[in-house]
mmCIF file of N, CA, C and O in Angstrom:
data_model
loop_
_atom_site.group_PDB
_atom_site.id
_atom_site.type_symbol
_atom_site.label_atom_id
_atom_site.label_comp_id
_atom_site.label_asym_id
_atom_site.label_seq_id
_atom_site.Cartn_x
_atom_site.Cartn_y
_atom_site.Cartn_z
ATOM 1 N N UNK A 185 40.339 -84.089 -236.657
ATOM 2 C CA UNK A 185 41.679 -83.822 -237.153
ATOM 3 C C UNK A 185 41.664 -82.871 -238.260
ATOM 4 O O UNK A 185 40.940 -83.002 -239.200
ATOM 5 N N UNK A 186 42.445 -81.847 -238.119
ATOM 6 C CA UNK A 186 42.512 -80.744 -239.140
ATOM 7 C C UNK A 186 43.293 -81.236 -240.341
ATOM 8 O O UNK A 186 44.258 -81.987 -240.283
ATOM 9 N N UNK A 187 42.825 -80.816 -241.502
ATOM 10 C CA UNK A 187 43.577 -81.165 -242.767
ATOM 11 C C UNK A 187 44.708 -80.258 -242.879
ATOM 12 O O UNK A 187 44.736 -79.101 -242.532
ATOM 13 N N UNK A 188 45.804 -80.789 -243.452
ATOM 14 C CA UNK A 188 47.076 -79.980 -243.715
ATOM 15 C C UNK A 188 46.830 -79.194 -245.012
ATOM 16 O O UNK A 188 46.450 -79.725 -245.976
ATOM 17 N N UNK A 189 47.085 -77.926 -244.950
ATOM 18 C CA UNK A 189 46.896 -77.045 -246.052
ATOM 19 C C UNK A 189 48.114 -76.952 -246.976
ATOM 20 O O UNK A 189 47.972 -76.713 -248.184
ATOM 21 N N UNK A 190 49.309 -77.187 -246.430
ATOM 22 C CA UNK A 190 50.464 -77.116 -247.267
ATOM 23 C C UNK A 190 51.377 -78.313 -246.907
ATOM 24 O O UNK A 190 51.283 -78.931 -245.800
ATOM 25 N N UNK A 191 52.355 -78.645 -247.811
ATOM 26 C CA UNK A 191 53.251 -79.734 -247.580
ATOM 27 C C UNK A 191 54.520 -79.393 -248.414
ATOM 28 O O UNK A 191 54.426 -78.810 -249.500
ATOM 29 N N UNK A 192 55.660 -79.805 -247.931
ATOM 30 C CA UNK A 192 56.876 -79.640 -248.723
ATOM 31 C C UNK A 192 56.741 -80.346 -250.066
ATOM 32 O O UNK A 192 56.149 -81.509 -250.137
ATOM 33 N N UNK A 193 57.204 -79.772 -251.153
ATOM 34 C CA UNK A 193 57.013 -80.369 -252.484
ATOM 35 C C UNK A 193 57.754 -81.700 -252.648
ATOM 36 O O UNK A 193 57.227 -82.644 -253.204
ATOM 37 N N UNK A 194 58.938 -81.908 -252.000
ATOM 38 C CA UNK A 194 59.637 -83.198 -252.143
ATOM 39 C C UNK A 194 58.797 -84.269 -251.436
ATOM 40 O O UNK A 194 58.699 -85.376 -251.968
ATOM 41 N N UNK A 195 58.304 -83.969 -250.285
ATOM 42 C CA UNK A 195 57.474 -84.957 -249.583
ATOM 43 C C UNK A 195 56.133 -85.218 -250.299
ATOM 44 O O UNK A 195 55.695 -86.405 -250.438
ATOM 45 N N UNK A 196 55.486 -84.134 -250.851
ATOM 46 C CA UNK A 196 54.288 -84.345 -251.570
ATOM 47 C C UNK A 196 54.417 -85.283 -252.737
ATOM 48 O O UNK A 196 53.616 -86.235 -253.003
ATOM 49 N N UNK A 197 55.439 -85.049 -253.561
ATOM 50 C CA UNK A 197 55.673 -85.916 -254.752
ATOM 51 C C UNK A 197 55.814 -87.383 -254.359
ATOM 52 O O UNK A 197 55.417 -88.260 -255.072
ATOM 53 N N UNK A 198 56.442 -87.655 -253.234
ATOM 54 C CA UNK A 198 56.671 -88.975 -252.697
ATOM 55 C C UNK A 198 55.316 -89.585 -252.206
ATOM 56 O O UNK A 198 54.928 -90.657 -252.524
ATOM 57 N N UNK A 199 54.663 -88.827 -251.345
ATOM 58 C CA UNK A 199 53.393 -89.365 -250.724
ATOM 59 C C UNK A 199 52.316 -89.653 -251.732
ATOM 60 O O UNK A 199 51.617 -90.656 -251.591
ATOM 61 N N UNK A 200 52.162 -88.862 -252.761
ATOM 62 C CA UNK A 200 51.125 -89.126 -253.725
ATOM 63 C C UNK A 200 51.590 -90.035 -254.917
ATOM 64 O O UNK A 200 50.915 -90.151 -255.881
ATOM 65 N N UNK A 201 52.739 -90.702 -254.672
ATOM 66 C CA UNK A 201 53.206 -91.682 -255.601
ATOM 67 C C UNK A 201 53.576 -91.197 -257.014
ATOM 68 O O UNK A 201 53.436 -91.948 -257.961
ATOM 69 N N UNK A 202 54.014 -89.987 -257.078
ATOM 70 C CA UNK A 202 54.575 -89.521 -258.373
ATOM 71 C C UNK A 202 56.030 -89.898 -258.465
ATOM 72 O O UNK A 202 56.521 -90.281 -259.563
ATOM 73 N N UNK A 203 56.740 -89.861 -257.342
ATOM 74 C CA UNK A 203 58.084 -90.310 -257.258
ATOM 75 C C UNK A 203 58.199 -91.412 -256.241
ATOM 76 O O UNK A 203 57.557 -91.285 -255.180
ATOM 77 N N UNK A 204 59.046 -92.426 -256.474
ATOM 78 C CA UNK A 204 59.050 -93.613 -255.599
ATOM 79 C C UNK A 204 59.745 -93.281 -254.177
ATOM 80 O O UNK A 204 59.257 -93.777 -253.203
ATOM 81 N N UNK A 205 60.762 -92.463 -254.116
ATOM 82 C CA UNK A 205 61.456 -92.209 -252.868
ATOM 83 C C UNK A 205 61.633 -90.658 -252.773
ATOM 84 O O UNK A 205 61.834 -90.026 -253.693
ATOM 85 N N UNK A 206 61.487 -90.223 -251.474
ATOM 86 C CA UNK A 206 61.679 -88.838 -251.190
ATOM 87 C C UNK A 206 63.017 -88.300 -251.544
ATOM 88 O O UNK A 206 63.223 -87.166 -252.057
ATOM 89 N N UNK A 207 64.027 -89.107 -251.432
ATOM 90 C CA UNK A 207 65.405 -88.746 -251.772
ATOM 91 C C UNK A 207 65.477 -88.349 -253.268
ATOM 92 O O UNK A 207 66.177 -87.413 -253.651
ATOM 93 N N UNK A 208 64.790 -89.111 -254.029
ATOM 94 C CA UNK A 208 64.786 -88.878 -255.456
ATOM 95 C C UNK A 208 64.030 -87.546 -255.752
ATOM 96 O O UNK A 208 64.546 -86.722 -256.546
ATOM 97 N N UNK A 209 62.940 -87.270 -255.139
ATOM 98 C CA UNK A 209 62.251 -86.067 -255.390
ATOM 99 C C UNK A 209 62.986 -84.832 -254.866
ATOM 100 O O UNK A 209 63.029 -83.744 -255.527
ATOM 101 N N UNK A 210 63.782 -85.026 -253.770
ATOM 102 C CA UNK A 210 64.646 -83.947 -253.276
ATOM 103 C C UNK A 210 65.776 -83.722 -254.304
ATOM 104 O O UNK A 210 66.043 -82.518 -254.618
ATOM 105 N N UNK A 211 66.385 -84.710 -254.845
ATOM 106 C CA UNK A 211 67.391 -84.525 -255.882
ATOM 107 C C UNK A 211 66.817 -83.832 -257.109
ATOM 108 O O UNK A 211 67.492 -83.035 -257.742
ATOM 109 N N UNK A 212 65.602 -84.215 -257.529
ATOM 110 C CA UNK A 212 64.963 -83.630 -258.695
ATOM 111 C C UNK A 212 64.789 -82.113 -258.465
ATOM 112 O O UNK A 212 65.012 -81.337 -259.405
ATOM 113 N N UNK A 213 64.376 -81.763 -257.280
ATOM 114 C CA UNK A 213 64.136 -80.327 -256.942
ATOM 115 C C UNK A 213 65.518 -79.612 -256.970
ATOM 116 O O UNK A 213 65.585 -78.501 -257.552
ATOM 117 N N UNK A 214 66.546 -80.216 -256.388
ATOM 118 C CA UNK A 214 67.887 -79.616 -256.381
ATOM 119 C C UNK A 214 68.485 -79.398 -257.692
ATOM 120 O O UNK A 214 69.268 -78.502 -257.956
ATOM 121 N N UNK A 215 68.121 -80.329 -258.682
ATOM 122 C CA UNK A 215 68.675 -80.208 -260.031
ATOM 123 C C UNK A 215 67.785 -79.314 -260.984
ATOM 124 O O UNK A 215 68.044 -79.234 -262.144
ATOM 125 N N UNK A 216 66.803 -78.767 -260.415
ATOM 126 C CA UNK A 216 66.073 -77.714 -261.143
ATOM 127 C C UNK A 216 64.982 -78.231 -262.131
ATOM 128 O O UNK A 216 64.605 -77.541 -263.056
ATOM 129 N N UNK A 217 64.518 -79.509 -261.984
ATOM 130 C CA UNK A 217 63.513 -79.955 -262.910
ATOM 131 C C UNK A 217 62.085 -79.878 -262.398
ATOM 132 O O UNK A 217 61.130 -80.183 -263.082
ATOM 133 N N UNK A 218 61.937 -79.506 -261.100
ATOM 134 C CA UNK A 218 60.637 -79.367 -260.576
ATOM 135 C C UNK A 218 60.242 -77.901 -260.360
ATOM 136 O O UNK A 218 61.019 -77.107 -259.900
ATOM 137 N N UNK A 219 59.042 -77.562 -260.856
ATOM 138 C CA UNK A 219 58.547 -76.162 -260.690
ATOM 139 C C UNK A 219 57.099 -76.185 -260.236
ATOM 140 O O UNK A 219 56.346 -77.090 -260.520
ATOM 141 N N UNK A 220 56.787 -75.132 -259.512
ATOM 142 C CA UNK A 220 55.383 -74.887 -259.055
ATOM 143 C C UNK A 220 54.934 -73.561 -259.640
ATOM 144 O O UNK A 220 55.572 -72.564 -259.487
ATOM 145 N N UNK A 221 53.814 -73.717 -260.390
ATOM 146 C CA UNK A 221 53.224 -72.498 -261.143
ATOM 147 C C UNK A 221 54.291 -71.807 -261.942
ATOM 148 O O UNK A 221 54.334 -70.548 -261.969
ATOM 149 N N UNK A 222 55.160 -72.624 -262.595
ATOM 150 C CA UNK A 222 56.116 -72.033 -263.522
ATOM 151 C C UNK A 222 57.463 -71.568 -262.929
ATOM 152 O O UNK A 222 58.338 -71.055 -263.637
ATOM 153 N N UNK A 223 57.591 -71.661 -261.614
ATOM 154 C CA UNK A 223 58.769 -71.217 -260.933
ATOM 155 C C UNK A 223 59.558 -72.422 -260.361
ATOM 156 O O UNK A 223 58.935 -73.213 -259.624
ATOM 157 N N UNK A 224 60.822 -72.573 -260.758
ATOM 158 C CA UNK A 224 61.677 -73.665 -260.309
ATOM 159 C C UNK A 224 61.843 -73.520 -258.796
ATOM 160 O O UNK A 224 62.083 -72.439 -258.257
ATOM 161 N N UNK A 225 61.642 -74.614 -258.137
ATOM 162 C CA UNK A 225 61.643 -74.644 -256.651
ATOM 163 C C UNK A 225 62.688 -75.552 -255.989
ATOM 164 O O UNK A 225 63.101 -76.463 -256.576
ATOM 165 N N UNK A 226 62.929 -75.261 -254.691
ATOM 166 C CA UNK A 226 63.869 -76.048 -253.921
ATOM 167 C C UNK A 226 62.927 -77.135 -253.202
ATOM 168 O O UNK A 226 61.666 -76.962 -253.159
ATOM 169 N N UNK A 227 63.539 -78.216 -252.646
ATOM 170 C CA UNK A 227 62.815 -79.310 -252.011
ATOM 171 C C UNK A 227 61.922 -78.787 -250.887
ATOM 172 O O UNK A 227 60.835 -79.313 -250.648
ATOM 173 N N UNK A 228 62.292 -77.730 -250.208
ATOM 174 C CA UNK A 228 61.559 -77.229 -248.997
ATOM 175 C C UNK A 228 60.365 -76.395 -249.389
ATOM 176 O O UNK A 228 59.583 -75.989 -248.495
ATOM 177 N N UNK A 229 60.243 -75.954 -250.631
ATOM 178 C CA UNK A 229 59.117 -75.118 -251.088
ATOM 179 C C UNK A 229 57.746 -75.817 -250.685
ATOM 180 O O UNK A 229 57.584 -76.985 -251.025
ATOM 181 N N UNK A 230 56.847 -75.032 -250.223
ATOM 182 C CA UNK A 230 55.577 -75.599 -249.829
ATOM 183 C C UNK A 230 54.590 -75.543 -251.015
ATOM 184 O O UNK A 230 54.570 -74.616 -251.764
ATOM 185 N N UNK A 231 53.870 -76.745 -251.247
ATOM 186 C CA UNK A 231 52.912 -76.819 -252.269
ATOM 187 C C UNK A 231 51.574 -76.754 -251.623
ATOM 188 O O UNK A 231 51.373 -77.214 -250.484
ATOM 189 N N UNK A 232 50.600 -76.064 -252.230
ATOM 190 C CA UNK A 232 49.212 -75.961 -251.644
ATOM 191 C C UNK A 232 48.188 -76.348 -252.677
ATOM 192 O O UNK A 232 48.504 -76.434 -253.864
ATOM 193 N N UNK A 233 47.042 -76.506 -252.231
ATOM 194 C CA UNK A 233 45.898 -76.978 -253.134
ATOM 195 C C UNK A 233 45.728 -75.850 -254.263
ATOM 196 O O UNK A 233 45.673 -74.690 -253.958
ATOM 197 N N UNK A 234 45.580 -76.336 -255.418
ATOM 198 C CA UNK A 234 45.464 -75.465 -256.550
ATOM 199 C C UNK A 234 46.686 -75.259 -257.400
ATOM 200 O O UNK A 234 46.717 -74.759 -258.464
ATOM 201 N N UNK A 235 47.895 -75.462 -256.779
ATOM 202 C CA UNK A 235 49.163 -75.290 -257.402
ATOM 203 C C UNK A 235 49.318 -76.288 -258.631
ATOM 204 O O UNK A 235 48.708 -77.351 -258.614
ATOM 205 N N UNK A 236 50.134 -75.926 -259.603
ATOM 206 C CA UNK A 236 50.405 -76.734 -260.730
ATOM 207 C C UNK A 236 51.921 -77.122 -260.619
ATOM 208 O O UNK A 236 52.740 -76.235 -260.603
ATOM 209 N N UNK A 237 52.205 -78.435 -260.368
ATOM 210 C CA UNK A 237 53.522 -78.946 -260.210
ATOM 211 C C UNK A 237 53.988 -79.494 -261.544
ATOM 212 O O UNK A 237 53.295 -80.411 -262.036
ATOM 213 N N UNK A 238 55.162 -79.005 -262.059
ATOM 214 C CA UNK A 238 55.649 -79.572 -263.335
ATOM 215 C C UNK A 238 56.974 -80.276 -263.038
ATOM 216 O O UNK A 238 57.784 -79.764 -262.231
ATOM 217 N N UNK A 239 57.138 -81.359 -263.743
ATOM 218 C CA UNK A 239 58.443 -82.059 -263.608
ATOM 219 C C UNK A 239 58.962 -82.326 -265.046
ATOM 220 O O UNK A 239 58.257 -82.864 -265.851
ATOM 221 N N UNK A 240 60.132 -81.823 -265.270
ATOM 222 C CA UNK A 240 60.727 -81.948 -266.644
ATOM 223 C C UNK A 240 61.596 -83.198 -266.652
ATOM 224 O O UNK A 240 62.591 -83.296 -265.990
ATOM 225 N N UNK A 241 61.203 -84.142 -267.466
ATOM 226 C CA UNK A 241 61.964 -85.379 -267.687
ATOM 227 C C UNK A 241 62.823 -85.135 -268.949
ATOM 228 O O UNK A 241 62.571 -84.165 -269.636
ATOM 229 N N UNK A 242 63.604 -86.124 -269.303
ATOM 230 C CA UNK A 242 64.442 -85.950 -270.596
ATOM 231 C C UNK A 242 63.613 -85.827 -271.765
ATOM 232 O O UNK A 242 63.854 -85.022 -272.696
ATOM 233 N N UNK A 243 62.515 -86.636 -271.905
ATOM 234 C CA UNK A 243 61.832 -86.650 -273.116
ATOM 235 C C UNK A 243 60.423 -85.930 -273.007
ATOM 236 O O UNK A 243 59.819 -85.713 -274.029
ATOM 237 N N UNK A 244 59.992 -85.693 -271.793
ATOM 238 C CA UNK A 244 58.629 -85.024 -271.721
ATOM 239 C C UNK A 244 58.576 -84.205 -270.388
ATOM 240 O O UNK A 244 59.456 -84.292 -269.551
ATOM 241 N N UNK A 245 57.461 -83.498 -270.348
ATOM 242 C CA UNK A 245 57.201 -82.745 -269.110
ATOM 243 C C UNK A 245 55.860 -83.232 -268.539
ATOM 244 O O UNK A 245 54.904 -83.266 -269.290
ATOM 245 N N UNK A 246 55.766 -83.541 -267.265
ATOM 246 C CA UNK A 246 54.550 -83.957 -266.675
ATOM 247 C C UNK A 246 54.071 -82.807 -265.794
ATOM 248 O O UNK A 246 54.858 -82.221 -265.032
ATOM 249 N N UNK A 247 52.751 -82.459 -265.862
ATOM 250 C CA UNK A 247 52.138 -81.478 -265.023
ATOM 251 C C UNK A 247 51.038 -81.998 -264.228
ATOM 252 O O UNK A 247 50.255 -82.787 -264.763
ATOM 253 N N UNK A 248 50.913 -81.636 -262.938
ATOM 254 C CA UNK A 248 49.962 -82.080 -262.043
ATOM 255 C C UNK A 248 49.285 -80.913 -261.337
ATOM 256 O O UNK A 248 50.003 -80.030 -260.912
ATOM 257 N N UNK A 249 47.973 -81.005 -261.229
ATOM 258 C CA UNK A 249 47.326 -79.968 -260.364
ATOM 259 C C UNK A 249 47.006 -80.593 -259.019
ATOM 260 O O UNK A 249 46.582 -81.727 -258.928
ATOM 261 N N UNK A 250 47.344 -79.838 -257.968
ATOM 262 C CA UNK A 250 47.189 -80.367 -256.610
ATOM 263 C C UNK A 250 45.702 -80.204 -256.234
ATOM 264 O O UNK A 250 45.193 -79.079 -256.219
ATOM 265 N N UNK A 251 45.004 -81.281 -255.922
ATOM 266 C CA UNK A 251 43.604 -81.246 -255.582
ATOM 267 C C UNK A 251 43.370 -81.293 -254.068
ATOM 268 O O UNK A 251 42.443 -80.756 -253.569
ATOM 269 N N UNK A 252 44.263 -82.004 -253.343
ATOM 270 C CA UNK A 252 44.097 -82.161 -251.879
ATOM 271 C C UNK A 252 45.450 -82.452 -251.266
ATOM 272 O O UNK A 252 46.389 -82.928 -251.983
ATOM 273 N N UNK A 253 45.526 -82.308 -249.981
ATOM 274 C CA UNK A 253 46.750 -82.634 -249.314
ATOM 275 C C UNK A 253 46.568 -83.963 -248.474
ATOM 276 O O UNK A 253 45.592 -84.035 -247.789
ATOM 277 N N UNK A 254 47.432 -84.886 -248.649
ATOM 278 C CA UNK A 254 47.303 -86.183 -247.930
ATOM 279 C C UNK A 254 47.603 -85.907 -246.438
ATOM 280 O O UNK A 254 48.456 -85.074 -246.151
ATOM 281 N N UNK A 255 46.921 -86.627 -245.557
ATOM 282 C CA UNK A 255 47.147 -86.428 -244.142
ATOM 283 C C UNK A 255 47.940 -87.530 -243.537
ATOM 284 O O UNK A 255 48.365 -87.567 -242.403
ATOM 285 N N UNK A 256 48.091 -88.605 -244.343
ATOM 286 C CA UNK A 256 48.884 -89.792 -243.876
ATOM 287 C C UNK A 256 50.268 -89.847 -244.626
ATOM 288 O O UNK A 256 50.520 -89.069 -245.577
ATOM 289 N N UNK A 257 51.171 -90.665 -244.137
ATOM 290 C CA UNK A 257 52.521 -90.634 -244.700
ATOM 291 C C UNK A 257 52.515 -91.367 -246.084
ATOM 292 O O UNK A 257 53.443 -91.150 -246.873
ATOM 293 N N UNK A 258 51.485 -92.182 -246.360
ATOM 294 C CA UNK A 258 51.389 -92.767 -247.726
ATOM 295 C C UNK A 258 49.959 -92.973 -248.032
ATOM 296 O O UNK A 258 49.160 -93.087 -247.181
ATOM 297 N N UNK A 259 49.699 -93.038 -249.373
ATOM 298 C CA UNK A 259 48.321 -93.247 -249.818
ATOM 299 C C UNK A 259 48.443 -94.389 -250.789
ATOM 300 O O UNK A 259 49.442 -94.589 -251.450
ATOM 301 N N UNK A 260 47.363 -95.147 -250.950
ATOM 302 C CA UNK A 260 47.384 -96.188 -251.975
ATOM 303 C C UNK A 260 47.408 -95.635 -253.384
ATOM 304 O O UNK A 260 46.909 -94.528 -253.614
ATOM 305 N N UNK A 261 48.112 -96.311 -254.267
ATOM 306 C CA UNK A 261 48.231 -95.780 -255.648
ATOM 307 C C UNK A 261 46.804 -95.545 -256.296
ATOM 308 O O UNK A 261 46.646 -94.592 -257.078
ATOM 309 N N UNK A 262 45.864 -96.361 -255.871
ATOM 310 C CA UNK A 262 44.512 -96.195 -256.442
ATOM 311 C C UNK A 262 43.854 -94.872 -256.008
ATOM 312 O O UNK A 262 42.920 -94.387 -256.642
ATOM 313 N N UNK A 263 44.348 -94.325 -254.906
ATOM 314 C CA UNK A 263 43.754 -92.993 -254.398
ATOM 315 C C UNK A 263 44.445 -91.781 -254.954
ATOM 316 O O UNK A 263 44.132 -90.648 -254.583
ATOM 317 N N UNK A 264 45.459 -91.998 -255.789
ATOM 318 C CA UNK A 264 46.303 -90.839 -256.254
ATOM 319 C C UNK A 264 45.405 -89.742 -256.947
ATOM 320 O O UNK A 264 45.625 -88.554 -256.767
ATOM 321 N N UNK A 265 44.371 -90.161 -257.660
ATOM 322 C CA UNK A 265 43.545 -89.213 -258.391
ATOM 323 C C UNK A 265 42.763 -88.299 -257.425
ATOM 324 O O UNK A 265 42.281 -87.230 -257.921
ATOM 325 N N UNK A 266 42.655 -88.634 -256.190
ATOM 326 C CA UNK A 266 41.992 -87.747 -255.192
ATOM 327 C C UNK A 266 42.910 -86.552 -254.877
ATOM 328 O O UNK A 266 42.351 -85.511 -254.387
ATOM 329 N N UNK A 267 44.213 -86.742 -255.016
ATOM 330 C CA UNK A 267 45.086 -85.724 -254.580
ATOM 331 C C UNK A 267 45.747 -84.906 -255.726
ATOM 332 O O UNK A 267 46.078 -83.681 -255.548
ATOM 333 N N UNK A 268 45.922 -85.507 -256.856
ATOM 334 C CA UNK A 268 46.515 -84.825 -258.037
ATOM 335 C C UNK A 268 45.800 -85.219 -259.276
ATOM 336 O O UNK A 268 45.301 -86.301 -259.445
ATOM 337 N N UNK A 269 45.770 -84.232 -260.204
ATOM 338 C CA UNK A 269 45.106 -84.499 -261.534
ATOM 339 C C UNK A 269 46.258 -84.181 -262.591
ATOM 340 O O UNK A 269 46.854 -83.115 -262.581
ATOM 341 N N UNK A 270 46.533 -85.231 -263.382
ATOM 342 C CA UNK A 270 47.568 -85.013 -264.450
ATOM 343 C C UNK A 270 47.022 -84.122 -265.551
ATOM 344 O O UNK A 270 45.891 -84.401 -266.070
ATOM 345 N N UNK A 271 47.721 -83.157 -265.949
ATOM 346 C CA UNK A 271 47.293 -82.175 -266.927
ATOM 347 C C UNK A 271 47.909 -82.507 -268.298
ATOM 348 O O UNK A 271 48.897 -83.157 -268.455
#
């Protein structure tokens, strides 16, 4: 089975357990708080290995480096560090 090289950013945030529901990550993208490599993105923007995904919350900004693409619809929370590294 081939590994997926890219994934929609809204789906990625949900699959790697950064956001609880995809609808929430989609809304976050639409409201302009999600950026990839410093550029604000839409929910359909593809994220790839090596990208830096930033999420601006009211009080802080979280940044994650994409390490790998999940091939399943969900991953255990304990495996999150295999896919993203918090910066």
